[in-house]
PDB file of C-alpha atoms in Angstrom:
ATOM      1  CA  MET R  20     271.142  36.192 301.977  1.00 46.00           C
ATOM      2  CA  ASN R  21     271.641  36.274 298.192  1.00 50.00           C
ATOM      3  CA  ASP R  22     274.376  36.531 295.681  1.00 57.00           C
ATOM      4  CA  ASP R  23     274.482  40.369 296.086  1.00 71.00           C
ATOM      5  CA  GLY R  24     275.034  40.157 299.796  1.00 81.00           C
ATOM      6  CA  LEU R  25     272.960  42.868 301.655  1.00 91.00           C
ATOM      7  CA  LYS R  26     272.431  45.011 298.527  1.00 92.00           C
ATOM      8  CA  GLY R  27     268.893  46.205 298.509  1.00 93.00           C
ATOM      9  CA  ARG R  28     267.949  44.624 301.886  1.00 97.00           C
ATOM     10  CA  VAL R  29     265.949  46.869 304.248  1.00 98.00           C
ATOM     11  CA  PHE R  30     267.489  47.367 307.622  1.00 98.00           C
ATOM     12  CA  LEU R  31     265.761  48.974 310.605  1.00 98.00           C
ATOM     13  CA  VAL R  32     268.242  50.017 313.184  1.00 98.00           C
ATOM     14  CA  THR R  33     266.863  51.389 316.291  1.00 98.00           C
ATOM     15  CA  GLY R  34     269.029  53.804 318.115  1.00 96.00           C
ATOM     16  CA  SER R  35     271.194  54.625 315.184  1.00 96.00           C
ATOM     17  CA  GLY R  36     271.758  58.219 315.607  1.00 94.00           C
ATOM     18  CA  ARG R  37     274.997  57.488 317.506  1.00 93.00           C
ATOM     19  CA  GLY R  38     277.234  54.898 318.849  1.00 94.00           C
ATOM     20  CA  LEU R  39     276.858  51.184 318.001  1.00 94.00           C
ATOM     21  CA  GLY R  40     273.624  51.810 316.092  1.00 95.00           C
ATOM     22  CA  ARG R  41     275.201  54.444 314.055  1.00 96.00           C
ATOM     23  CA  ALA R  42     278.125  52.100 313.158  1.00 96.00           C
ATOM     24  CA  LEU R  43     275.767  49.124 312.222  1.00 97.00           C
ATOM     25  CA  ALA R  44     273.682  51.500 310.017  1.00 97.00           C
ATOM     26  CA  CYS R  45     276.705  52.794 308.269  1.00 97.00           C
ATOM     27  CA  ALA R  46     278.108  49.322 307.771  1.00 96.00           C
ATOM     28  CA  ALA R  47     274.829  48.239 306.123  1.00 97.00           C
ATOM     29  CA  GLY R  48     274.969  51.300 303.933  1.00 96.00           C
ATOM     30  CA  ARG R  49     278.460  50.393 302.743  1.00 96.00           C
ATOM     31  CA  GLU R  50     276.969  46.857 301.763  1.00 96.00           C
ATOM     32  CA  LYS R  51     274.390  48.924 299.593  1.00 96.00           C
ATOM     33  CA  ALA R  52     271.437  48.196 301.807  1.00 97.00           C
ATOM     34  CA  ARG R  53     268.461  50.300 302.453  1.00 98.00           C
ATOM     35  CA  VAL R  54     268.650  51.585 306.042  1.00 98.00           C
ATOM     36  CA  VAL R  55     265.956  53.201 308.321  1.00 98.00           C
ATOM     37  CA  VAL R  56     267.912  55.330 310.770  1.00 98.00           C
ATOM     38  CA  ASN R  57     266.092  55.780 314.049  1.00 97.00           C
ATOM     39  CA  THR R  58     266.708  58.158 316.900  1.00 96.00           C
ATOM     40  CA  ARG R  59     264.542  58.939 319.853  1.00 95.00           C
ATOM     41  CA  ARG R  60     264.917  62.678 320.013  1.00 91.00           C
ATOM     42  CA  ASP R  61     267.450  64.104 317.545  1.00 91.00           C
ATOM     43  CA  GLN R  62     266.107  64.105 313.990  1.00 92.00           C
ATOM     44  CA  GLN R  63     269.285  66.122 312.792  1.00 95.00           C
ATOM     45  CA  ALA R  64     271.581  63.262 314.030  1.00 93.00           C
ATOM     46  CA  ALA R  65     269.250  60.732 312.168  1.00 95.00           C
ATOM     47  CA  GLU R  66     269.569  62.888 309.008  1.00 96.00           C
ATOM     48  CA  ALA R  67     273.358  63.058 309.383  1.00 96.00           C
ATOM     49  CA  VAL R  68     273.691  59.367 309.696  1.00 97.00           C
ATOM     50  CA  ALA R  69     271.331  58.867 306.730  1.00 97.00           C
ATOM     51  CA  ALA R  70     273.394  61.131 304.661  1.00 97.00           C
ATOM     52  CA  GLU R  71     276.443  59.107 305.602  1.00 96.00           C
ATOM     53  CA  VAL R  72     274.552  55.819 304.688  1.00 96.00           C
ATOM     54  CA  SER R  73     273.693  57.561 301.237  1.00 96.00           C
ATOM     55  CA  ARG R  74     277.343  58.649 300.588  1.00 95.00           C
ATOM     56  CA  CYS R  75     278.518  55.101 301.155  1.00 92.00           C
ATOM     57  CA  GLY R  76     276.238  53.893 298.435  1.00 92.00           C
ATOM     58  CA  GLY R  77     273.099  52.834 300.550  1.00 95.00           C
ATOM     59  CA  ASP R  78     269.771  54.414 300.630  1.00 97.00           C
ATOM     60  CA  ALA R  79     268.470  55.759 303.904  1.00 97.00           C
ATOM     61  CA  LEU R  80     265.429  57.128 305.583  1.00 98.00           C
ATOM     62  CA  ALA R  81     265.687  59.081 308.887  1.00 98.00           C
ATOM     63  CA  VAL R  82     262.829  58.747 311.439  1.00 97.00           C
ATOM     64  CA  ARG R  83     262.479  60.235 314.858  1.00 97.00           C
ATOM     65  CA  ALA R  84     260.647  57.780 317.048  1.00 98.00           C
ATOM     66  CA  ASP R  85     260.771  56.805 320.684  1.00 98.00           C
ATOM     67  CA  VAL R  86     260.627  53.035 320.510  1.00 98.00           C
ATOM     68  CA  THR R  87     259.784  52.676 324.207  1.00 98.00           C
ATOM     69  CA  ASP R  88     256.323  54.033 323.150  1.00 98.00           C
ATOM     70  CA  PHE R  89     254.222  51.583 321.177  1.00 98.00           C
ATOM     71  CA  GLU R  90     252.586  54.029 319.059  1.00 98.00           C
ATOM     72  CA  GLU R  91     255.826  55.874 318.033  1.00 98.00           C
ATOM     73  CA  ALA R  92     257.339  52.544 317.304  1.00 98.00           C
ATOM     74  CA  SER R  93     254.248  51.669 315.190  1.00 98.00           C
ATOM     75  CA  THR R  94     254.779  54.972 313.249  1.00 98.00           C
ATOM     76  CA  LEU R  95     258.482  54.051 312.682  1.00 98.00           C
ATOM     77  CA  VAL R  96     257.495  50.676 311.197  1.00 98.00           C
ATOM     78  CA  GLU R  97     254.800  52.320 309.039  1.00 98.00           C
ATOM     79  CA  ARG R  98     257.115  54.730 307.552  1.00 98.00           C
ATOM     80  CA  ALA R  99     259.730  51.993 306.736  1.00 98.00           C
ATOM     81  CA  LEU R 100     257.026  49.877 305.086  1.00 98.00           C
ATOM     82  CA  ALA R 101     255.558  52.912 303.264  1.00 98.00           C
ATOM     83  CA  LYS R 102     259.112  53.606 301.823  1.00 98.00           C
ATOM     84  CA  TRP R 103     260.180  50.035 300.918  1.00 98.00           C
ATOM     85  CA  ASN R 104     257.324  47.745 301.400  1.00 97.00           C
ATOM     86  CA  ARG R 105     259.236  45.462 303.743  1.00 97.00           C
ATOM     87  CA  ILE R 106     261.700  45.120 306.548  1.00 98.00           C
ATOM     88  CA  ASP R 107     264.287  42.396 306.082  1.00 98.00           C
ATOM     89  CA  VAL R 108     266.543  43.109 309.096  1.00 98.00           C
ATOM     90  CA  LEU R 109     265.679  44.525 312.434  1.00 98.00           C
ATOM     91  CA  VAL R 110     268.529  45.575 314.623  1.00 98.00           C
ATOM     92  CA  ASN R 111     267.450  46.839 318.243  1.00 98.00           C
ATOM     93  CA  THR R 112     270.431  48.683 319.708  1.00 96.00           C
ATOM     94  CA  VAL R 113     268.467  50.996 322.057  1.00 92.00           C
ATOM     95  CA  GLY R 114     269.551  50.772 325.498  1.00 87.00           C
ATOM     96  CA  ARG R 115     269.862  52.851 328.708  1.00 80.00           C
ATOM     97  CA  PHE R 116     272.502  52.127 331.310  1.00 75.00           C
ATOM     98  CA  HIS R 117     272.520  53.617 334.856  1.00 77.00           C
ATOM     99  CA  TRP R 118     274.445  52.645 337.962  1.00 80.00           C
ATOM    100  CA  ASN R 119     272.254  52.698 340.975  1.00 86.00           C
ATOM    101  CA  PRO R 120     271.606  50.196 343.726  1.00 89.00           C
ATOM    102  CA  LEU R 121     268.083  48.805 344.057  1.00 91.00           C
ATOM    103  CA  ALA R 122     267.773  50.173 347.624  1.00 93.00           C
ATOM    104  CA  THR R 123     267.869  53.805 346.299  1.00 94.00           C
ATOM    105  CA  MET R 124     266.277  53.280 342.901  1.00 94.00           C
ATOM    106  CA  GLU R 125     262.927  55.094 342.439  1.00 95.00           C
ATOM    107  CA  PRO R 126     260.276  52.921 340.566  1.00 96.00           C
ATOM    108  CA  SER R 127     260.140  55.545 337.827  1.00 96.00           C
ATOM    109  CA  GLU R 128     263.921  54.953 337.187  1.00 95.00           C
ATOM    110  CA  TRP R 129     263.341  51.215 337.074  1.00 95.00           C
ATOM    111  CA  ARG R 130     260.579  51.609 334.677  1.00 96.00           C
ATOM    112  CA  ARG R 131     262.713  53.814 332.318  1.00 96.00           C
ATOM    113  CA  ILE R 132     265.564  51.516 332.277  1.00 95.00           C
ATOM    114  CA  VAL R 133     263.304  48.351 331.660  1.00 96.00           C
ATOM    115  CA  ALA R 134     261.288  50.345 329.062  1.00 97.00           C
ATOM    116  CA  THR R 135     264.330  51.412 327.138  1.00 96.00           C
ATOM    117  CA  ASN R 136     266.289  48.012 327.327  1.00 96.00           C
ATOM    118  CA  LEU R 137     263.310  45.404 327.062  1.00 97.00           C
ATOM    119  CA  ASP R 138     260.028  46.927 326.243  1.00 98.00           C
ATOM    120  CA  SER R 139     261.600  48.696 323.016  1.00 98.00           C
ATOM    121  CA  VAL R 140     262.673  45.104 322.018  1.00 98.00           C
ATOM    122  CA  PHE R 141     259.165  43.715 322.405  1.00 98.00           C
ATOM    123  CA  HIS R 142     257.646  46.719 320.652  1.00 98.00           C
ATOM    124  CA  MET R 143     259.709  46.438 317.587  1.00 98.00           C
ATOM    125  CA  CYS R 144     259.724  42.690 317.285  1.00 98.00           C
ATOM    126  CA  ARG R 145     255.985  42.603 317.790  1.00 98.00           C
ATOM    127  CA  LEU R 146     255.423  45.207 315.077  1.00 98.00           C
ATOM    128  CA  VAL R 147     257.924  43.698 312.433  1.00 98.00           C
ATOM    129  CA  VAL R 148     257.348  39.960 312.790  1.00 98.00           C
ATOM    130  CA  PRO R 149     254.032  39.884 311.216  1.00 98.00           C
ATOM    131  CA  HIS R 150     255.486  41.485 307.982  1.00 98.00           C
ATOM    132  CA  MET R 151     258.393  39.271 308.092  1.00 98.00           C
ATOM    133  CA  ARG R 152     256.089  36.296 308.340  1.00 98.00           C
ATOM    134  CA  GLU R 153     254.127  37.418 305.252  1.00 97.00           C
ATOM    135  CA  ARG R 154     257.336  37.204 303.192  1.00 97.00           C
ATOM    136  CA  HIS R 155     258.583  34.102 304.963  1.00 97.00           C
ATOM    137  CA  PHE R 156     262.015  35.858 305.721  1.00 97.00           C
ATOM    138  CA  GLY R 157     263.458  37.941 308.461  1.00 98.00           C
ATOM    139  CA  ARG R 158     266.577  38.636 310.523  1.00 98.00           C
ATOM    140  CA  ILE R 159     266.246  40.052 313.984  1.00 98.00           C
ATOM    141  CA  VAL R 160     269.319  41.023 316.022  1.00 98.00           C
ATOM    142  CA  ASN R 161     268.810  42.253 319.691  1.00 97.00           C
ATOM    143  CA  LEU R 162     271.665  43.696 321.700  1.00 94.00           C
ATOM    144  CA  ALA R 163     272.042  42.440 325.281  1.00 89.00           C
ATOM    145  CA  ALA R 164     275.076  42.715 327.444  1.00 78.00           C
ATOM    146  CA  VAL R 165     277.799  40.518 328.589  1.00 66.00           C
ATOM    147  CA  GLY R 166     276.619  37.960 331.133  1.00 63.00           C
ATOM    148  CA  ALA R 167     272.952  38.473 330.219  1.00 61.00           C
ATOM    149  CA  ALA R 168     272.687  35.083 328.769  1.00 59.00           C
ATOM    150  CA  TRP R 169     273.672  33.657 332.214  1.00 57.00           C
ATOM    151  CA  THR R 170     271.794  36.159 334.272  1.00 59.00           C
ATOM    152  CA  HIS R 171     274.911  37.216 335.740  1.00 59.00           C
ATOM    153  CA  GLY R 172     274.155  40.023 338.163  1.00 65.00           C
ATOM    154  CA  GLU R 173     276.343  43.090 338.916  1.00 68.00           C
ATOM    155  CA  PRO R 174     276.044  45.403 341.922  1.00 69.00           C
ATOM    156  CA  GLN R 175     274.172  48.506 341.273  1.00 73.00           C
ATOM    157  CA  MET R 176     272.845  47.247 337.828  1.00 76.00           C
ATOM    158  CA  THR R 177     269.661  45.473 338.976  1.00 87.00           C
ATOM    159  CA  ALA R 178     267.332  47.041 336.504  1.00 88.00           C
ATOM    160  CA  TYR R 179     269.679  46.916 333.609  1.00 88.00           C
ATOM    161  CA  GLY R 180     270.749  43.349 334.175  1.00 88.00           C
ATOM    162  CA  ALA R 181     267.150  42.267 334.653  1.00 90.00           C
ATOM    163  CA  ALA R 182     266.210  43.916 331.357  1.00 92.00           C
ATOM    164  CA  LYS R 183     269.116  42.539 329.457  1.00 92.00           C
ATOM    165  CA  ALA R 184     268.408  39.068 330.674  1.00 90.00           C
ATOM    166  CA  GLY R 185     264.885  39.557 329.503  1.00 93.00           C
ATOM    167  CA  VAL R 186     266.192  40.307 325.997  1.00 95.00           C
ATOM    168  CA  VAL R 187     267.986  37.051 325.883  1.00 94.00           C
ATOM    169  CA  ALA R 188     264.929  35.198 327.049  1.00 95.00           C
ATOM    170  CA  LEU R 189     262.750  37.045 324.669  1.00 97.00           C
ATOM    171  CA  SER R 190     265.091  36.432 321.770  1.00 97.00           C
ATOM    172  CA  ARG R 191     265.344  32.606 322.489  1.00 97.00           C
ATOM    173  CA  ALA R 192     261.632  32.182 322.790  1.00 98.00           C
ATOM    174  CA  LEU R 193     260.960  34.384 319.695  1.00 98.00           C
ATOM    175  CA  ALA R 194     263.565  32.317 317.602  1.00 98.00           C
ATOM    176  CA  LEU R 195     261.723  29.007 318.437  1.00 98.00           C
ATOM    177  CA  GLU R 196     258.390  30.580 317.596  1.00 98.00           C
ATOM    178  CA  GLU R 197     259.375  31.936 314.360  1.00 98.00           C
ATOM    179  CA  ALA R 198     261.881  29.485 312.943  1.00 97.00           C
ATOM    180  CA  ARG R 199     259.349  27.787 310.824  1.00 97.00           C
ATOM    181  CA  CYS R 200     258.339  31.135 309.291  1.00 97.00           C
ATOM    182  CA  GLY R 201     262.023  31.765 307.805  1.00 98.00           C
ATOM    183  CA  ILE R 202     262.694  34.269 310.729  1.00 98.00           C
ATOM    184  CA  THR R 203     265.939  34.123 312.705  1.00 98.00           C
ATOM    185  CA  VAL R 204     266.515  35.903 315.988  1.00 98.00           C
ATOM    186  CA  ASN R 205     269.887  36.319 317.502  1.00 97.00           C
ATOM    187  CA  VAL R 206     271.503  38.305 320.513  1.00 96.00           C
ATOM    188  CA  VAL R 207     274.786  39.988 320.418  1.00 94.00           C
ATOM    189  CA  SER R 208     276.244  40.964 323.810  1.00 89.00           C
ATOM    190  CA  PRO R 209     278.957  43.577 323.305  1.00 83.00           C
TER     191      PRO R 209
END
């Protein structure tokens, strides 16, 4: 990105209060990045990760926001922009996994899984892309799942598989839409 690597770049990592999101936020902090740490419910977890990022030499902002809700996602982006006036890198790690065959899945369960795994990615990309366009620079990394690029279905994972395949399709289309604006979009399928 520049001669200083990630130093000073602003990372927004959704779902970074634990797990892979936390690891990515801390890795960015070790590279002296500015990191927006996000959790859906646990502000204390976000603050603990933010403190860890700071101890590693980065700068951090902890924000509790449910990114499946467009208004809360908007507030998250607004807080990041108010603090650092830009978002260079968006990493969408939020996801919900649940084993349940379609025949017994309640519509509300389907909706929760799709909202968490796909709608959250749409919300965050929709909110961040206009700011990245203004600067003619941005990096977006969306997490999918093994097999999502080939719409590989697994029993009892209909909602999850459909949502993660949607993340791949969204990412591919967005990459083509925004390449001319200096924005790259990639998918990682751990």
